[in-house]
PDB file of C-alpha atoms in Angstrom:
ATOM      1  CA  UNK F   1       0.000   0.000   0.000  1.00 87.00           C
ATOM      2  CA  UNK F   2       1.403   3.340  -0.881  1.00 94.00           C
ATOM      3  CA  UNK F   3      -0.008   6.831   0.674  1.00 95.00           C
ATOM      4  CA  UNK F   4       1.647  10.767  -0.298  1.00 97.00           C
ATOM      5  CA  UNK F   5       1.812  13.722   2.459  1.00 98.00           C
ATOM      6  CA  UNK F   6       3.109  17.055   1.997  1.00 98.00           C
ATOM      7  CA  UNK F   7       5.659  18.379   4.411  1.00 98.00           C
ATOM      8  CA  UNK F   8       8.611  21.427   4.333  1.00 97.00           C
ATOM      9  CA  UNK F   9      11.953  21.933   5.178  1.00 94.00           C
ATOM     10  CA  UNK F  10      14.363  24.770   5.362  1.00 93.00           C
ATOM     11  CA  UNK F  11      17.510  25.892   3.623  1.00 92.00           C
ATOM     12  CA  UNK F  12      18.676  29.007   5.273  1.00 89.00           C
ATOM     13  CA  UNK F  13      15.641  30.686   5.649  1.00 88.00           C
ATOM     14  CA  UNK F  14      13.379  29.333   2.799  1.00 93.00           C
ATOM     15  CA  UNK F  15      11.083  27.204   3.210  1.00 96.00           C
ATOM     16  CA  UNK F  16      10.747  24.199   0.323  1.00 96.00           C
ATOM     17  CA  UNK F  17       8.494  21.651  -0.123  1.00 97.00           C
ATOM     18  CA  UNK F  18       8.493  18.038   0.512  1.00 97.00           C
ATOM     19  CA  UNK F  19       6.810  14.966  -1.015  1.00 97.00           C
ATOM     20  CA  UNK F  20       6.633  12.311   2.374  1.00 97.00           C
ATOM     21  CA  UNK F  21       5.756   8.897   0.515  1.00 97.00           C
ATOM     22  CA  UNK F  22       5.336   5.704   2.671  1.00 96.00           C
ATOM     23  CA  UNK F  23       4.987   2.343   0.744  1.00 96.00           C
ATOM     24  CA  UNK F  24       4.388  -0.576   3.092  1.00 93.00           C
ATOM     25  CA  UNK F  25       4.648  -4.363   1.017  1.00 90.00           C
ATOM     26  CA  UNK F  26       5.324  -8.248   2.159  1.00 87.00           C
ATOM     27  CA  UNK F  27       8.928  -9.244   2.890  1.00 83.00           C
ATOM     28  CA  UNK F  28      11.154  -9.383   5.723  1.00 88.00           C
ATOM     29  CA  UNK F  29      10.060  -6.334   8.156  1.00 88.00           C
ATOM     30  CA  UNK F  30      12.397  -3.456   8.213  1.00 89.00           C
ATOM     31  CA  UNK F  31      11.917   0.744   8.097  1.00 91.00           C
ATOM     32  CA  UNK F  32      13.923   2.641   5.909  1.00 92.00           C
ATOM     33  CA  UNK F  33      14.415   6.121   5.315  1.00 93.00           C
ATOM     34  CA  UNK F  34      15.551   7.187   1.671  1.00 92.00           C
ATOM     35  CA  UNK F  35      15.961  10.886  -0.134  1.00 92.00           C
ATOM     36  CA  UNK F  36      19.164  12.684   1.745  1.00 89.00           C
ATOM     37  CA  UNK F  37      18.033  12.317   5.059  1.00 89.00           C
ATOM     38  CA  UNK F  38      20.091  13.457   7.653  1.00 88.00           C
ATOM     39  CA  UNK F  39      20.794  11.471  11.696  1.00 85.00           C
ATOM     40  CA  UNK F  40      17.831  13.521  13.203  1.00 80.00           C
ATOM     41  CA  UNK F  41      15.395  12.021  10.323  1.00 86.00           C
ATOM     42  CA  UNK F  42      16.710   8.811   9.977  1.00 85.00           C
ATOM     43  CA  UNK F  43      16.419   8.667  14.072  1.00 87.00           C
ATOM     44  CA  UNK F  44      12.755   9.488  13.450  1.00 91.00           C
ATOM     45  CA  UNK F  45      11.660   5.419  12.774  1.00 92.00           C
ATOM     46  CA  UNK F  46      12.092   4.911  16.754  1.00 93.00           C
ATOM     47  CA  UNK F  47      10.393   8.146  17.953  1.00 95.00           C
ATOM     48  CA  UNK F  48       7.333   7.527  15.655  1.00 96.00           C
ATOM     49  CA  UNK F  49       7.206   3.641  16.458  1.00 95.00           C
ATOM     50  CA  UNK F  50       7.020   4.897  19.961  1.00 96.00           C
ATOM     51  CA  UNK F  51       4.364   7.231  18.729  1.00 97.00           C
ATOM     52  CA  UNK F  52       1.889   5.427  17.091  1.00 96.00           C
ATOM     53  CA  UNK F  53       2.306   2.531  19.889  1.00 96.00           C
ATOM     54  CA  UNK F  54       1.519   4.808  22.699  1.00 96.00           C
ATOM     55  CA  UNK F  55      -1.146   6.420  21.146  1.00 96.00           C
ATOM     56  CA  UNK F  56      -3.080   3.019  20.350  1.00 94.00           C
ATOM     57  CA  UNK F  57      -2.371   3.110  16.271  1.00 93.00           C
ATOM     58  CA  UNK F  58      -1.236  -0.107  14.341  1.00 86.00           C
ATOM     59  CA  UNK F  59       2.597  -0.634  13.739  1.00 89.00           C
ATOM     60  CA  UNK F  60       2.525  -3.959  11.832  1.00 88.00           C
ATOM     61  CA  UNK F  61       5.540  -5.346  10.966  1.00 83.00           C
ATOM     62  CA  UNK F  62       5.384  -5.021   7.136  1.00 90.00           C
ATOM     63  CA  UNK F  63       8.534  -3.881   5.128  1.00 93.00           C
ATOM     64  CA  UNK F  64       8.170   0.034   5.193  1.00 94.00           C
ATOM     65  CA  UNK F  65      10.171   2.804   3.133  1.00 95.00           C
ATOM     66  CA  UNK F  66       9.872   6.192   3.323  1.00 95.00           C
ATOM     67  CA  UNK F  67      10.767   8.738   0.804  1.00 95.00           C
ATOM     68  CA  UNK F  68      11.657  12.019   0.797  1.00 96.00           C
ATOM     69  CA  UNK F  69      11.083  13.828  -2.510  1.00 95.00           C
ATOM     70  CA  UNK F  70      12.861  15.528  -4.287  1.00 94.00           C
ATOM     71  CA  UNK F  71      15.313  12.466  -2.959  1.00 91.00           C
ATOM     72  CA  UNK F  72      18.966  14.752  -4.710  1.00 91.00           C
ATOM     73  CA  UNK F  73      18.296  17.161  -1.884  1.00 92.00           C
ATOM     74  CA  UNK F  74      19.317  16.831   1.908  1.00 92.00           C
ATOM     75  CA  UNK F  75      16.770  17.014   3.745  1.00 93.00           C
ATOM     76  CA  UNK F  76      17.248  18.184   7.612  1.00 89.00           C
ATOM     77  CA  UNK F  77      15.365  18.332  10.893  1.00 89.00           C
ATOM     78  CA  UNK F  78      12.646  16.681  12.891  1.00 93.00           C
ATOM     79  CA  UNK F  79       9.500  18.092  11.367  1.00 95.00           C
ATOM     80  CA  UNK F  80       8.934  14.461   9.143  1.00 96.00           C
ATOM     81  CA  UNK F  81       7.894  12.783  12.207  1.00 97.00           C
ATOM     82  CA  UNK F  82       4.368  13.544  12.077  1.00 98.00           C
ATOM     83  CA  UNK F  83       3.791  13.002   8.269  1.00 97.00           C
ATOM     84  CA  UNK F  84       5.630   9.955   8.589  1.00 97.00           C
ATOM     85  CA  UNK F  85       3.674   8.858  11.864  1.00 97.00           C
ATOM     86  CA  UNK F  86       0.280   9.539   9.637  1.00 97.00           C
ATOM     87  CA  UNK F  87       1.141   7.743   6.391  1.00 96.00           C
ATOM     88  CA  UNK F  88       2.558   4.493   8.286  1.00 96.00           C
ATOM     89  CA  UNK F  89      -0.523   4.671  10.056  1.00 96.00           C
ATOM     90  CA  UNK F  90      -2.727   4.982   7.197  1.00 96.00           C
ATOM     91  CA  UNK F  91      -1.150   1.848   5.333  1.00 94.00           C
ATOM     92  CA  UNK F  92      -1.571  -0.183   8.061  1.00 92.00           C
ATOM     93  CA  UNK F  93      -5.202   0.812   8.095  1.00 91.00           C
ATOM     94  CA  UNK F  94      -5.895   3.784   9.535  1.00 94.00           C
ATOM     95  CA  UNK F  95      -8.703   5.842   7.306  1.00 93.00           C
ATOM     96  CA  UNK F  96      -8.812   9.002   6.760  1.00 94.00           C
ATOM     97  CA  UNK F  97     -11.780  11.331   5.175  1.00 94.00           C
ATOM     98  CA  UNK F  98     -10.093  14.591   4.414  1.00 95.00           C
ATOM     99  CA  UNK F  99      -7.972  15.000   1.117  1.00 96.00           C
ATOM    100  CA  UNK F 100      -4.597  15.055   2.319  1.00 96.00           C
ATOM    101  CA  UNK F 101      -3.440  17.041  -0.519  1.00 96.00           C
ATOM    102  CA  UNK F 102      -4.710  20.097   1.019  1.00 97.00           C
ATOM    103  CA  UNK F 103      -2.298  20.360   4.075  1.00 98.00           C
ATOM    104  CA  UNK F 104       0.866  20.399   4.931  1.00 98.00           C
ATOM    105  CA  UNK F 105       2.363  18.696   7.816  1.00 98.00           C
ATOM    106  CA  UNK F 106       5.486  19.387  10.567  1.00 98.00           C
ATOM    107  CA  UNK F 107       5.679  18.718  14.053  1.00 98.00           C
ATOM    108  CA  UNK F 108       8.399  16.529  15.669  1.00 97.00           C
ATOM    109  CA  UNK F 109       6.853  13.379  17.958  1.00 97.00           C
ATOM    110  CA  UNK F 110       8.065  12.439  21.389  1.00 97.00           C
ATOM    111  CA  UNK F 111       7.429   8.807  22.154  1.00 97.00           C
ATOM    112  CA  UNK F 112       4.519   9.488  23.883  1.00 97.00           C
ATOM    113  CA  UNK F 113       2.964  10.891  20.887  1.00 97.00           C
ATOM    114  CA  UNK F 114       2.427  14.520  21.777  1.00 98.00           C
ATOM    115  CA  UNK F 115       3.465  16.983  19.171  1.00 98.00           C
ATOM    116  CA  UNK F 116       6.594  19.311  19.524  1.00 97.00           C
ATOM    117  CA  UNK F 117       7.296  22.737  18.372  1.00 96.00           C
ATOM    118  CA  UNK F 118      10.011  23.230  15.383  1.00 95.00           C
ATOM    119  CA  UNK F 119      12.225  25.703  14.497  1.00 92.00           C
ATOM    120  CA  UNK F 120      11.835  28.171  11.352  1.00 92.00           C
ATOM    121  CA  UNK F 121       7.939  27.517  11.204  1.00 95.00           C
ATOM    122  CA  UNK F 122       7.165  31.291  10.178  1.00 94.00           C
ATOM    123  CA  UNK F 123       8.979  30.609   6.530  1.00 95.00           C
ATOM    124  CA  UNK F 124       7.534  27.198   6.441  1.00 96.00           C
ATOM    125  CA  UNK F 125       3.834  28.747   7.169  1.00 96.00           C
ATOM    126  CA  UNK F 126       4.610  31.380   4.601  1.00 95.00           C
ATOM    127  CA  UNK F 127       5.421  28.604   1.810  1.00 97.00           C
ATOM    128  CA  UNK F 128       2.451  26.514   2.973  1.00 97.00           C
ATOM    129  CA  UNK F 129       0.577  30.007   2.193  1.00 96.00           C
ATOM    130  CA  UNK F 130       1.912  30.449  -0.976  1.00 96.00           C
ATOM    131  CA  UNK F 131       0.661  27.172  -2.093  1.00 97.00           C
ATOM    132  CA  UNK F 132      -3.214  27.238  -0.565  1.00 97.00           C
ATOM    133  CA  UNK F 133      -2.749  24.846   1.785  1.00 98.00           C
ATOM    134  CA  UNK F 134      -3.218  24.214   5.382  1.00 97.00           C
ATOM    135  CA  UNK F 135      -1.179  24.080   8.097  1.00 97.00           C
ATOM    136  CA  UNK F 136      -0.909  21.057  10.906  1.00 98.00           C
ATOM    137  CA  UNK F 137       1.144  22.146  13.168  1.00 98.00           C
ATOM    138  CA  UNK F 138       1.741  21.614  16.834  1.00 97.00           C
ATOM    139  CA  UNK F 139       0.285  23.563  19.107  1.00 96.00           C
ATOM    140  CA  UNK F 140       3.208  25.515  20.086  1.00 95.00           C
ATOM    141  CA  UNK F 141       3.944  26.869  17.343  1.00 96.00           C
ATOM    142  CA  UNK F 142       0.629  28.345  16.101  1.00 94.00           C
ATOM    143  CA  UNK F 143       1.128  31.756  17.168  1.00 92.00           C
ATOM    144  CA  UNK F 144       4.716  32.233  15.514  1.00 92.00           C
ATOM    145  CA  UNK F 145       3.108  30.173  12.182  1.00 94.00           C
ATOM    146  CA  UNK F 146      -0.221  32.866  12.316  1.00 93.00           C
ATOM    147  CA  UNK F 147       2.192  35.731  11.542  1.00 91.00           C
ATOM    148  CA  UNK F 148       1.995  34.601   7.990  1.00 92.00           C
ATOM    149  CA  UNK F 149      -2.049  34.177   8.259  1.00 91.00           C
ATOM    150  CA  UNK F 150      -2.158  30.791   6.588  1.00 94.00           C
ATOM    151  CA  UNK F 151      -4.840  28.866   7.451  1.00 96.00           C
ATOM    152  CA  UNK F 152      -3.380  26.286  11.028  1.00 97.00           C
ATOM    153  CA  UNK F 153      -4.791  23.331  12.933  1.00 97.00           C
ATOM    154  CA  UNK F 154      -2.955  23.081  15.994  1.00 97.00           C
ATOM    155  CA  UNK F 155      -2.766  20.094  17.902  1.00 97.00           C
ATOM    156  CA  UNK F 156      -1.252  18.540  21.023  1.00 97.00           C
ATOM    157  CA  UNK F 157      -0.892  14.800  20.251  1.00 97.00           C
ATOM    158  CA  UNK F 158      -0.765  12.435  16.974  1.00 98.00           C
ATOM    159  CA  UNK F 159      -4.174  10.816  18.288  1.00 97.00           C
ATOM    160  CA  UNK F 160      -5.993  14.555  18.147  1.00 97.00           C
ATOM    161  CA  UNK F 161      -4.537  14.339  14.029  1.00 98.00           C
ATOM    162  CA  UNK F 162      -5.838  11.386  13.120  1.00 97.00           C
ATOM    163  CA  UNK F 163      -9.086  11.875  14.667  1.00 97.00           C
ATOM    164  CA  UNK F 164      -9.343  15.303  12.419  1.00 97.00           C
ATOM    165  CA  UNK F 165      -8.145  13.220   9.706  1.00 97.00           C
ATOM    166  CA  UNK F 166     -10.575  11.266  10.008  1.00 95.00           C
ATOM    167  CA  UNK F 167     -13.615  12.762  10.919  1.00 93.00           C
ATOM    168  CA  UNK F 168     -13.839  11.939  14.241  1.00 94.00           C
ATOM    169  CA  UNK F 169     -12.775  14.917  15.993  1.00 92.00           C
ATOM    170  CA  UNK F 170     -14.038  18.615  14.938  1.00 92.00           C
ATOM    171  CA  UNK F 171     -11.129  21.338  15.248  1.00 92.00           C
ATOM    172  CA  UNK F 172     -11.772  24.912  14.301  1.00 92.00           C
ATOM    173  CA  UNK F 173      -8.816  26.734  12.647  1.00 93.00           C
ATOM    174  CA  UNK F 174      -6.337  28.606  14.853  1.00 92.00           C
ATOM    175  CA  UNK F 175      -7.451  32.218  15.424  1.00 85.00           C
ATOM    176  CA  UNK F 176      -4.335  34.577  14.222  1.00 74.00           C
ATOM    177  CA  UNK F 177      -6.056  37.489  15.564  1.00 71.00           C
ATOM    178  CA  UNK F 178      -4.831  35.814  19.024  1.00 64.00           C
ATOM    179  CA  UNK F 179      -1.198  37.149  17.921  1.00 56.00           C
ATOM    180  CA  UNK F 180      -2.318  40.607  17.459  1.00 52.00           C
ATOM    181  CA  UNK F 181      -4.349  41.671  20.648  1.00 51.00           C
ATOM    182  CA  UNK F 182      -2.095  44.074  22.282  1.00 50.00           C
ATOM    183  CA  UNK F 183       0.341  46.165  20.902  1.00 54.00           C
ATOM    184  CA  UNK F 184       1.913  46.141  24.264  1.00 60.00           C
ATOM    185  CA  UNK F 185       5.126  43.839  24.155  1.00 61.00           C
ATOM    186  CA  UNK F 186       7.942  43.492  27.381  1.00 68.00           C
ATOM    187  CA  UNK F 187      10.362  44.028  24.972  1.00 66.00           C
ATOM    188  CA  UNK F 188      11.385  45.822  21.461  1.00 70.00           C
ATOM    189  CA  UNK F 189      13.871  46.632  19.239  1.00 68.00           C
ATOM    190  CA  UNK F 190      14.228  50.159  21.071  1.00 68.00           C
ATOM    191  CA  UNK F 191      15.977  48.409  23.864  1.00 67.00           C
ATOM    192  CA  UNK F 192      18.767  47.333  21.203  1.00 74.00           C
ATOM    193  CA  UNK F 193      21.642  49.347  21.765  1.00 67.00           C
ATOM    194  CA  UNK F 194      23.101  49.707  18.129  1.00 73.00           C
ATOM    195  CA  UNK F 195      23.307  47.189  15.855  1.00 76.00           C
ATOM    196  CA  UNK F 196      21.362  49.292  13.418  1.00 71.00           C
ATOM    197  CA  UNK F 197      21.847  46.923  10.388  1.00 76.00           C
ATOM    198  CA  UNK F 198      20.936  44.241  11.836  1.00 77.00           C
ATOM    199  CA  UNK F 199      17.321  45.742  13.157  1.00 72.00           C
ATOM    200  CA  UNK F 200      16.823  46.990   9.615  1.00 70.00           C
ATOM    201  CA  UNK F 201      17.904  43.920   7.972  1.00 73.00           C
ATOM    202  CA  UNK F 202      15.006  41.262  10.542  1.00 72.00           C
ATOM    203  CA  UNK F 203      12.304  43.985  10.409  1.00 64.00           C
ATOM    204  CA  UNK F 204      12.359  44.238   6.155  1.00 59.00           C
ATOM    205  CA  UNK F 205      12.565  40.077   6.355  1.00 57.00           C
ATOM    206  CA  UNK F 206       9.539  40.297   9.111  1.00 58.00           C
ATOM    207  CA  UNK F 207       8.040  42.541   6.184  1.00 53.00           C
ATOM    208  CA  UNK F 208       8.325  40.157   3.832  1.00 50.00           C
ATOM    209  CA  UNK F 209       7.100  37.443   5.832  1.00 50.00           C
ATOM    210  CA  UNK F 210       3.851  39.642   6.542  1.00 52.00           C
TER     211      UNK F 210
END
């Protein structure tokens, strides 16, 4: 059985996008991780085996490989977890009712299955943006990701994802106005003491973000 998720990664500070295909067929079980992945990807196949088995979703043990297109690219980073964690759960039999080509998906698992923040999530919410599609994201790092008023579904475990996935749970998008209530902050960039190109330089890139 073979299932496609969209994902994101980073190089500098752009965001590019990621084809996460899982293909799960007969033979001698193993989990393999192809496409340029670097040691915190590859060290994703115990995190989201821990995952899925403490959140009550099937890990069968099939012969599973997971690729990460465009595969002549190095891919780095944590965010594949959750992608991963839904399209391993899918082929061994998980359903799902929404079309999965409309969202995009990062979060990093710990083996209990809760979702964890990731860095560079504001250029990765701008891409998803670009491209119409949705964000699911962990909750942590919705407000950062609403700067770029995409459309988010934050969560706080892989169990809350697949029931949205699959109809089972209701979850309204994340409000971005949240981020803008106050104009009051503790801190600013008037509290810099010089550094003058550098506070030009991140407020244009914040204006290009926004």
């Amino acid at each position: 059985m073979f299932c496609k998720l969209k994902s994101a990664f980073l190089i500098g500070i752009e965001a590019y996008g990621v084809d996460v295909e899982i293909d799960s067929s007969k033979g001698m079980p193993m989990f393999v991780i192809v496409g340029l992945a670097d040691n915190a990807i590859k060290e994703s196949k115990e995190r989201v085996r821990s995952a899925l088995l403490n959140s009550s979703i099937p890990f069968k043990a099939t012969r599973l490989t997971i690729n990460l297109s465009p595969a002549d690219v190095k891919k780095e980073g944590s965010q594949f977890d959750l992608p991963i964690a839904i399209g391993i759960a899918m082929v061994n039999g998980v359903e799902v009712s929404k079309n999965l080509d409309e969202f995009l998906f990062v979060a990093e698992l710990s083996l209990d299955g809760k979702l964890r923040p990731i860095s560079g999530i504001l250029p990765i919410s701008v891409y998803a943006k670009k491209h119409n599609l949705s964000l699911v994201i962990a909750k942590d790092n919705s407000c950062e990701a609403s700067l770029a008023k995409t459309n988010i579904y934050a969560f706080e475990n892989l169990s809350e994802v697949i029931g949205f996935l699959n109809g089972t749970i209701n979850v309204n998008l994340y409000d971005s106005n949240k981020t803008f209530e106050s104009d009051n902050y503790d801190v600013d960039f008037s509290e810099i003491k010089g550094q003058y190109r550098a506070i030009r330089a991140a407020r244009a890139k914040l204006c290009i973000y926004l």
